[in-house]
Amino acid sequence: MPALTSIRTSEGKLEIVNQLLLPHTVEFIEVSSIADAYDAIKSMKIRGAPAIASLAALAVADYLTQNLQRTSGPEWLGSVEAFKEHVNVVLSYLFTARPTAVNLGAATRRLSKKLQASIDAGKDPRAIAQDLIAEAKEIDAEDVGRNKEMSKHGGEWLIERVKSQGGSGESLNVMTVCNTGSLATSGYGTALGLITYLHETGKLQRAFFTQSTPYHQGSRLTAFELQSLNIPSTMLCDSMVGSLFQHHNIHAIAVGADRIARNGDTANKIGTYNAAVLAARHNIPFIVVAPVSTVDLDVADGSGIPIEHRPAIEACLVRGALYPTALDANGVKQQATVMVTPEGLEGVYNPSFDVTPASLITAIVTEKGVAVKKEGEDVFDLTPIV
């Protein structure tokens, strides 16, 4: 199976894999406008904090390229003031697509900063647009390299941690939550990248992953990625984490992050906090793996992280392939959405994320290294890794 990817660009076309149809149908859809990018992020056709940041950046680059190539350029390319106002509106619009994932904000702020720097350098609108296009492409391109760096940092830290406690550092079992691989990033992944690194270096025995309801990012996407990488793995329902820890030797939990506060409190896929509480009860290291861009030093602690709540109906529905398998006229697996709750259910609690306090986190890993708490402290000093 070819390497999975969330975004691809070729011959001036920007496309994403529609993750709502995975794993049964691999369909790439074109993102040809800023509105398309906003919809893809908002509707979760693409998800994962690094991936949505890359898509937003590439959509801006594509949008500017299209307008530079027009024989009769738009009015906002006519002056620096009009250009600045228009681009800032575009960036602000994209930023509102999903509020919890700080990477999206980091990408739009980075482009806004480049916009102002190019203006301050006295450049004309077309030259400024070229600068923004180059910066946007760099935001996407640098993701894979940093993912491999943080995965190695985290993997080596875990091996040494196990050895320090009398273990061999071999045959490690690691559990993860949600999906943090190539489908959530521009490639390789964060927490799933750590698992991949352990597999590639012969240190992994088995990966365990939760279904991660109600969107089933684990059972749909992580399962798909682990299969494609031939990594031995076991799926479990979200409510089975405690049982797993009771009956299996789990060496660590590795999760990604959508936003990390200055003190180390971490917002991630709903269910992460549950896993962290159980990990603490069983003395299992809990590792957060995320790029520097996910760390929000402007937010002191988890209470300042906005938590997105999804529509109630999403928690009442499940989508998947028909079973037994049925193919349509084109040989594609037929899929269906079914309601698993009584119709008209009035009370539904459906946050996308929860916040795991720093006190429950053993280590936070970025491409710059690994941070652990000082003896006797419940919060992190993230300065060395940002």
GROMACS .gro file of C-alpha atoms in nm:
model
  386
    1MET     CA    1   0.000   0.000   0.000
    2PRO     CA    2   0.143   0.344  -0.089
    3ALA     CA    3   0.223   0.588   0.189
    4LEU     CA    4  -0.086   0.762   0.320
    5THR     CA    5  -0.115   1.138   0.289
    6SER     CA    6  -0.374   1.394   0.389
    7ILE     CA    7  -0.279   1.659   0.130
    8ARG     CA    8  -0.133   1.642  -0.218
    9THR     CA    9  -0.040   1.907  -0.470
   10SER     CA   10   0.036   1.851  -0.836
   11GLU     CA   11   0.011   2.055  -1.155
   12GLY     CA   12  -0.133   2.352  -0.971
   13LYS     CA   13  -0.407   2.144  -0.807
   14LEU     CA   14  -0.456   2.125  -0.430
   15GLU     CA   15  -0.634   1.812  -0.307
   16ILE     CA   16  -0.713   1.644   0.024
   17VAL     CA   17  -0.821   1.291   0.104
   18ASN     CA   18  -1.178   1.298   0.230
   19GLN     CA   19  -1.127   1.150   0.575
   20LEU     CA   20  -1.501   1.114   0.633
   21LEU     CA   21  -1.500   0.827   0.382
   22LEU     CA   22  -1.192   0.645   0.514
   23PRO     CA   23  -1.100   0.364   0.551
   24HIS     CA   24  -1.341   0.212   0.298
   25THR     CA   25  -1.309   0.470   0.021
   26VAL     CA   26  -0.996   0.669  -0.062
   27GLU     CA   27  -1.129   0.976  -0.239
   28PHE     CA   28  -0.928   1.289  -0.308
   29ILE     CA   29  -1.129   1.608  -0.342
   30GLU     CA   30  -1.004   1.934  -0.489
   31VAL     CA   31  -0.975   2.244  -0.274
   32SER     CA   32  -1.001   2.523  -0.528
   33SER     CA   33  -1.097   2.818  -0.309
   34ILE     CA   34  -1.065   2.965   0.040
   35ALA     CA   35  -1.428   2.867   0.100
   36ASP     CA   36  -1.347   2.507   0.006
   37ALA     CA   37  -1.061   2.505   0.256
   38TYR     CA   38  -1.281   2.648   0.531
   39ASP     CA   39  -1.550   2.388   0.465
   40ALA     CA   40  -1.299   2.100   0.457
   41ILE     CA   41  -1.161   2.203   0.796
   42LYS     CA   42  -1.497   2.282   0.955
   43SER     CA   43  -1.665   1.962   0.833
   44MET     CA   44  -1.363   1.750   0.929
   45LYS     CA   45  -1.298   1.622   0.579
   46ILE     CA   46  -0.945   1.701   0.695
   47ARG     CA   47  -0.851   1.699   1.064
   48GLY     CA   48  -0.544   1.692   1.283
   49ALA     CA   49  -0.396   2.021   1.404
   50PRO     CA   50  -0.083   2.016   1.182
   51ALA     CA   51  -0.276   1.904   0.873
   52ILE     CA   52  -0.540   2.176   0.892
   53ALA     CA   53  -0.266   2.437   0.938
   54SER     CA   54  -0.091   2.306   0.627
   55LEU     CA   55  -0.414   2.307   0.427
   56ALA     CA   56  -0.498   2.663   0.531
   57ALA     CA   57  -0.150   2.782   0.432
   58LEU     CA   58  -0.153   2.599   0.100
   59ALA     CA   59  -0.503   2.727   0.024
   60VAL     CA   60  -0.379   3.084   0.072
   61ALA     CA   61  -0.081   3.012  -0.155
   62ASP     CA   62  -0.310   2.860  -0.420
   63TYR     CA   63  -0.554   3.152  -0.396
   64LEU     CA   64  -0.281   3.412  -0.439
   65THR     CA   65  -0.123   3.218  -0.726
   66GLN     CA   66  -0.457   3.199  -0.909
   67ASN     CA   67  -0.510   3.573  -0.879
   68LEU     CA   68  -0.155   3.660  -0.984
   69GLN     CA   69  -0.208   3.457  -1.301
   70ARG     CA   70  -0.529   3.633  -1.400
   71THR     CA   71  -0.493   3.862  -1.701
   72SER     CA   72  -0.708   4.119  -1.526
   73GLY     CA   73  -0.609   4.116  -1.161
   74PRO     CA   74  -0.855   4.187  -0.879
   75GLU     CA   75  -0.880   4.536  -0.734
   76TRP     CA   76  -0.712   4.432  -0.410
   77LEU     CA   77  -0.388   4.370  -0.601
   78GLY     CA   78  -0.390   4.735  -0.702
   79SER     CA   79  -0.247   4.882  -0.384
   80VAL     CA   80  -0.061   4.771  -0.073
   81GLU     CA   81  -0.339   4.896   0.154
   82ALA     CA   82  -0.612   4.706  -0.034
   83PHE     CA   83  -0.395   4.393  -0.050
   84LYS     CA   84  -0.326   4.397   0.323
   85GLU     CA   85  -0.691   4.446   0.411
   86HIS     CA   86  -0.806   4.166   0.180
   87VAL     CA   87  -0.546   3.911   0.289
   88ASN     CA   88  -0.611   3.979   0.658
   89VAL     CA   89  -0.982   3.913   0.601
   90VAL     CA   90  -0.897   3.581   0.435
   91LEU     CA   91  -0.665   3.478   0.719
   92SER     CA   92  -0.919   3.574   0.984
   93TYR     CA   93  -1.188   3.373   0.806
   94LEU     CA   94  -0.975   3.058   0.792
   95PHE     CA   95  -0.878   3.095   1.157
   96THR     CA   96  -1.241   3.063   1.266
   97ALA     CA   97  -1.287   2.719   1.105
   98ARG     CA   98  -1.176   2.529   1.419
   99PRO     CA   99  -1.091   2.734   1.729
  100THR     CA  100  -0.919   2.480   1.956
  101ALA     CA  101  -0.633   2.376   1.726
  102VAL     CA  102  -0.364   2.636   1.788
  103ASN     CA  103  -0.159   2.531   1.483
  104LEU     CA  104  -0.418   2.690   1.256
  105GLY     CA  105  -0.383   3.019   1.441
  106ALA     CA  106  -0.004   2.989   1.438
  107ALA     CA  107  -0.008   2.944   1.059
  108THR     CA  108  -0.238   3.241   0.996
  109ARG     CA  109  -0.038   3.462   1.235
  110ARG     CA  110   0.285   3.360   1.064
  111LEU     CA  111   0.145   3.459   0.727
  112SER     CA  112   0.016   3.786   0.872
  113LYS     CA  113   0.361   3.858   1.013
  114LYS     CA  114   0.523   3.787   0.674
  115LEU     CA  115   0.265   4.015   0.513
  116GLN     CA  116   0.363   4.303   0.740
  117ALA     CA  117   0.736   4.236   0.700
  118SER     CA  118   0.708   4.250   0.322
  119ILE     CA  119   0.506   4.572   0.343
  120ASP     CA  120   0.768   4.723   0.575
  121ALA     CA  121   1.034   4.627   0.320
  122GLY     CA  122   0.861   4.853   0.067
  123LYS     CA  123   0.751   4.579  -0.172
  124ASP     CA  124   0.459   4.607  -0.414
  125PRO     CA  125   0.148   4.385  -0.386
  126ARG     CA  126   0.264   4.125  -0.638
  127ALA     CA  127   0.603   4.087  -0.470
  128ILE     CA  128   0.431   4.062  -0.131
  129ALA     CA  129   0.203   3.791  -0.270
  130GLN     CA  130   0.506   3.592  -0.386
  131ASP     CA  131   0.657   3.621  -0.038
  132LEU     CA  132   0.336   3.489   0.116
  133ILE     CA  133   0.319   3.201  -0.131
  134ALA     CA  134   0.675   3.096  -0.042
  135GLU     CA  135   0.603   3.124   0.333
  136ALA     CA  136   0.283   2.922   0.304
  137LYS     CA  137   0.460   2.641   0.121
  138GLU     CA  138   0.733   2.639   0.384
  139ILE     CA  139   0.473   2.597   0.661
  140ASP     CA  140   0.364   2.274   0.493
  141ALA     CA  141   0.709   2.148   0.392
  142GLU     CA  142   0.872   2.177   0.734
  143ASP     CA  143   0.611   1.957   0.905
  144VAL     CA  144   0.746   1.615   0.801
  145GLY     CA  145   1.102   1.685   0.917
  146ARG     CA  146   0.997   1.808   1.258
  147ASN     CA  147   0.761   1.512   1.301
  148LYS     CA  148   1.049   1.271   1.253
  149GLU     CA  149   1.261   1.467   1.500
  150MET     CA  150   1.000   1.465   1.777
  151SER     CA  151   0.920   1.100   1.715
  152LYS     CA  152   1.284   1.007   1.764
  153HIS     CA  153   1.316   1.225   2.074
  154GLY     CA  154   1.007   1.068   2.229
  155GLY     CA  155   1.095   0.714   2.130
  156GLU     CA  156   1.449   0.733   2.269
  157TRP     CA  157   1.323   0.898   2.589
  158LEU     CA  158   1.076   0.613   2.643
  159ILE     CA  159   1.341   0.346   2.581
  160GLU     CA  160   1.573   0.505   2.838
  161ARG     CA  161   1.286   0.552   3.083
  162VAL     CA  162   1.200   0.182   3.066
  163LYS     CA  163   1.566   0.086   3.106
  164SER     CA  164   1.604   0.315   3.408
  165GLN     CA  165   1.326   0.122   3.578
  166GLY     CA  166   1.484  -0.217   3.519
  167GLY     CA  167   1.331  -0.300   3.183
  168SER     CA  168   1.513  -0.398   2.867
  169GLY     CA  169   1.379  -0.120   2.646
  170GLU     CA  170   1.269  -0.389   2.403
  171SER     CA  171   0.925  -0.527   2.303
  172LEU     CA  172   0.744  -0.210   2.408
  173ASN     CA  173   0.365  -0.182   2.412
  174VAL     CA  174   0.234   0.170   2.353
  175MET     CA  175  -0.127   0.290   2.349
  176THR     CA  176  -0.251   0.596   2.163
  177VAL     CA  177  -0.574   0.794   2.130
  178CYS     CA  178  -0.736   0.939   1.817
  179ASN     CA  179  -0.527   0.966   1.499
  180THR     CA  180  -0.192   1.143   1.490
  181GLY     CA  181  -0.019   0.991   1.188
  182SER     CA  182   0.026   1.096   0.827
  183LEU     CA  183  -0.345   1.165   0.793
  184ALA     CA  184  -0.330   1.422   1.075
  185THR     CA  185  -0.009   1.589   0.958
  186SER     CA  186   0.189   1.645   0.641
  187GLY     CA  187   0.363   1.311   0.698
  188TYR     CA  188   0.497   1.057   0.952
  189GLY     CA  189   0.293   1.188   1.243
  190THR     CA  190   0.341   1.295   1.603
  191ALA     CA  191   0.232   1.038   1.865
  192LEU     CA  192   0.178   0.779   1.594
  193GLY     CA  193   0.516   0.887   1.460
  194LEU     CA  194   0.669   0.785   1.795
  195ILE     CA  195   0.507   0.443   1.759
  196THR     CA  196   0.631   0.422   1.400
  197TYR     CA  197   0.984   0.511   1.513
  198LEU     CA  198   0.981   0.233   1.774
  199HIS     CA  199   0.857  -0.010   1.508
  200GLU     CA  200   1.124   0.095   1.259
  201THR     CA  201   1.398   0.053   1.520
  202GLY     CA  202   1.273  -0.289   1.630
  203LYS     CA  203   1.170  -0.176   1.979
  204LEU     CA  204   0.792  -0.205   1.946
  205GLN     CA  205   0.597  -0.517   2.029
  206ARG     CA  206   0.244  -0.385   1.975
  207ALA     CA  207   0.050  -0.063   1.935
  208PHE     CA  208  -0.288  -0.029   2.106
  209PHE     CA  209  -0.539   0.235   2.002
  210THR     CA  210  -0.882   0.349   2.115
  211GLN     CA  211  -1.173   0.374   1.875
  212SER     CA  212  -1.198   0.743   1.966
  213THR     CA  213  -1.570   0.795   1.931
  214PRO     CA  214  -1.789   0.961   1.819
  215TYR     CA  215  -1.589   1.026   1.500
  216HIS     CA  216  -1.399   0.697   1.529
  217GLN     CA  217  -1.066   0.849   1.429
  218GLY     CA  218  -0.898   0.549   1.591
  219SER     CA  219  -1.102   0.268   1.440
  220ARG     CA  220  -1.121   0.434   1.098
  221LEU     CA  221  -0.794   0.623   1.054
  222THR     CA  222  -0.534   0.493   1.300
  223ALA     CA  223  -0.632   0.135   1.218
  224PHE     CA  224  -0.593   0.215   0.847
  225GLU     CA  225  -0.250   0.371   0.897
  226LEU     CA  226  -0.118   0.094   1.120
  227GLN     CA  227  -0.234  -0.166   0.867
  228SER     CA  228  -0.060   0.020   0.586
  229LEU     CA  229   0.263   0.029   0.790
  230ASN     CA  230   0.236  -0.339   0.890
  231ILE     CA  231   0.263  -0.244   1.258
  232PRO     CA  232   0.118  -0.507   1.496
  233SER     CA  233  -0.180  -0.343   1.664
  234THR     CA  234  -0.492  -0.395   1.872
  235MET     CA  235  -0.803  -0.179   1.878
  236LEU     CA  236  -1.008  -0.125   2.194
  237CYS     CA  237  -1.327   0.060   2.277
  238ASP     CA  238  -1.276   0.385   2.468
  239SER     CA  239  -1.435   0.231   2.778
  240MET     CA  240  -1.186  -0.059   2.779
  241VAL     CA  241  -0.872   0.141   2.863
  242GLY     CA  242  -0.884   0.056   3.234
  243SER     CA  243  -0.921  -0.314   3.160
  244LEU     CA  244  -0.628  -0.300   2.918
  245PHE     CA  245  -0.406  -0.146   3.186
  246GLN     CA  246  -0.514  -0.409   3.438
  247HIS     CA  247  -0.441  -0.708   3.218
  248HIS     CA  248  -0.161  -0.605   2.980
  249ASN     CA  249   0.188  -0.465   3.027
  250ILE     CA  250   0.158  -0.121   2.869
  251HIS     CA  251   0.482   0.077   2.875
  252ALA     CA  252   0.343   0.417   2.775
  253ILE     CA  253   0.052   0.617   2.637
  254ALA     CA  254   0.149   0.855   2.357
  255VAL     CA  255  -0.098   1.120   2.242
  256GLY     CA  256  -0.091   1.426   2.023
  257ALA     CA  257  -0.222   1.771   2.110
  258ASP     CA  258  -0.438   2.044   1.965
  259ARG     CA  259  -0.314   2.304   2.211
  260ILE     CA  260  -0.063   2.300   2.496
  261ALA     CA  261  -0.084   2.579   2.755
  262ARG     CA  262   0.224   2.743   2.905
  263ASN     CA  263   0.210   2.523   3.216
  264GLY     CA  264   0.175   2.201   3.015
  265ASP     CA  265  -0.203   2.152   3.039
  266THR     CA  266  -0.298   1.988   2.710
  267ALA     CA  267  -0.614   1.991   2.500
  268ASN     CA  268  -0.655   1.685   2.282
  269LYS     CA  269  -0.921   1.454   2.141
  270ILE     CA  270  -1.203   1.382   2.385
  271GLY     CA  271  -1.112   1.075   2.590
  272THR     CA  272  -0.747   1.174   2.638
  273TYR     CA  273  -0.813   1.294   2.993
  274ASN     CA  274  -0.982   0.963   3.078
  275ALA     CA  275  -0.676   0.773   2.957
  276ALA     CA  276  -0.443   1.002   3.154
  277VAL     CA  277  -0.633   0.947   3.479
  278LEU     CA  278  -0.618   0.571   3.432
  279ALA     CA  279  -0.251   0.586   3.334
  280ALA     CA  280  -0.170   0.772   3.655
  281ARG     CA  281  -0.359   0.507   3.855
  282HIS     CA  282  -0.146   0.235   3.693
  283ASN     CA  283   0.184   0.430   3.698
  284ILE     CA  284   0.215   0.427   3.319
  285PRO     CA  285   0.408   0.715   3.157
  286PHE     CA  286   0.182   0.956   2.968
  287ILE     CA  287   0.359   1.131   2.680
  288VAL     CA  288   0.234   1.426   2.474
  289VAL     CA  289   0.399   1.459   2.130
  290ALA     CA  290   0.337   1.776   1.931
  291PRO     CA  291   0.521   2.044   1.730
  292VAL     CA  292   0.636   2.369   1.888
  293SER     CA  293   0.356   2.544   1.700
  294THR     CA  294   0.105   2.361   1.923
  295VAL     CA  295   0.244   2.525   2.237
  296ASP     CA  296   0.050   2.842   2.317
  297LEU     CA  297   0.258   3.048   2.557
  298ASP     CA  298  -0.011   3.316   2.563
  299VAL     CA  299  -0.244   3.077   2.750
  300ALA     CA  300  -0.134   3.027   3.110
  301ASP     CA  301  -0.322   2.703   3.174
  302GLY     CA  302  -0.594   2.477   3.045
  303SER     CA  303  -0.877   2.696   3.171
  304GLY     CA  304  -0.792   2.943   2.893
  305ILE     CA  305  -0.818   2.692   2.609
  306PRO     CA  306  -1.143   2.723   2.408
  307ILE     CA  307  -1.316   2.388   2.368
  308GLU     CA  308  -1.508   2.323   2.049
  309HIS     CA  309  -1.845   2.149   2.084
  310ARG     CA  310  -1.964   1.961   1.778
  311PRO     CA  311  -2.331   1.936   1.669
  312ALA     CA  312  -2.529   1.693   1.885
  313ILE     CA  313  -2.636   1.487   1.584
  314GLU     CA  314  -2.276   1.380   1.523
  315ALA     CA  315  -2.278   1.181   1.847
  316CYS     CA  316  -2.596   1.003   1.741
  317LEU     CA  317  -2.475   0.878   1.403
  318VAL     CA  318  -2.222   0.623   1.279
  319ARG     CA  319  -2.098   0.595   0.922
  320GLY     CA  320  -1.936   0.290   0.768
  321ALA     CA  321  -1.937   0.030   0.493
  322LEU     CA  322  -2.232  -0.203   0.459
  323TYR     CA  323  -2.175  -0.547   0.608
  324PRO     CA  324  -2.165  -0.795   0.447
  325THR     CA  325  -1.974  -0.596   0.187
  326ALA     CA  326  -2.178  -0.462  -0.102
  327LEU     CA  327  -2.028  -0.290  -0.405
  328ASP     CA  328  -2.186  -0.023  -0.622
  329ALA     CA  329  -2.182  -0.025  -1.003
  330ASN     CA  330  -1.828   0.112  -1.002
  331GLY     CA  331  -1.696  -0.157  -0.771
  332VAL     CA  332  -1.675   0.079  -0.471
  333LYS     CA  333  -1.785  -0.034  -0.126
  334GLN     CA  334  -2.126   0.104  -0.042
  335GLN     CA  335  -2.140   0.310   0.275
  336ALA     CA  336  -2.425   0.426   0.492
  337THR     CA  337  -2.492   0.652   0.790
  338VAL     CA  338  -2.712   0.507   1.062
  339MET     CA  339  -2.860   0.653   1.380
  340VAL     CA  340  -2.774   0.455   1.695
  341THR     CA  341  -2.982   0.663   1.940
  342PRO     CA  342  -3.354   0.727   1.969
  343GLU     CA  343  -3.458   0.995   1.722
  344GLY     CA  344  -3.505   1.340   1.875
  345LEU     CA  345  -3.276   1.279   2.171
  346GLU     CA  346  -3.274   1.609   2.359
  347GLY     CA  347  -2.968   1.593   2.584
  348VAL     CA  348  -2.634   1.530   2.410
  349TYR     CA  349  -2.294   1.636   2.546
  350ASN     CA  350  -2.047   1.640   2.258
  351PRO     CA  351  -1.718   1.830   2.312
  352SER     CA  352  -1.446   1.754   2.060
  353PHE     CA  353  -1.165   1.795   2.311
  354ASP     CA  354  -1.084   1.765   2.679
  355VAL     CA  355  -0.796   1.912   2.877
  356THR     CA  356  -0.545   1.688   3.053
  357PRO     CA  357  -0.379   1.873   3.341
  358ALA     CA  358  -0.001   1.889   3.344
  359SER     CA  359   0.003   1.697   3.673
  360LEU     CA  360  -0.106   1.383   3.484
  361ILE     CA  361   0.147   1.422   3.201
  362THR     CA  362   0.490   1.258   3.234
  363ALA     CA  363   0.666   1.417   2.937
  364ILE     CA  364   0.597   1.670   2.661
  365VAL     CA  365   0.791   1.620   2.339
  366THR     CA  366   0.849   1.864   2.052
  367GLU     CA  367   1.098   1.868   1.767
  368LYS     CA  368   1.336   2.049   2.003
  369GLY     CA  369   1.345   1.785   2.275
  370VAL     CA  370   1.171   1.640   2.579
  371ALA     CA  371   1.043   1.831   2.881
  372VAL     CA  372   0.968   1.668   3.217
  373LYS     CA  373   0.848   1.828   3.538
  374LYS     CA  374   1.093   1.916   3.813
  375GLU     CA  375   1.080   1.698   4.122
  376GLY     CA  376   0.777   1.781   4.333
  377GLU     CA  377   0.616   2.012   4.075
  378ASP     CA  378   0.286   1.964   3.894
  379VAL     CA  379   0.355   2.196   3.599
  380PHE     CA  380   0.611   2.210   3.320
  381ASP     CA  381   0.874   2.460   3.222
  382LEU     CA  382   0.847   2.434   2.845
  383THR     CA  383   1.114   2.693   2.774
  384PRO     CA  384   1.382   2.441   2.666
  385ILE     CA  385   1.159   2.280   2.401
  386VAL     CA  386   0.988   2.578   2.234
   0.00000   0.00000   0.00000
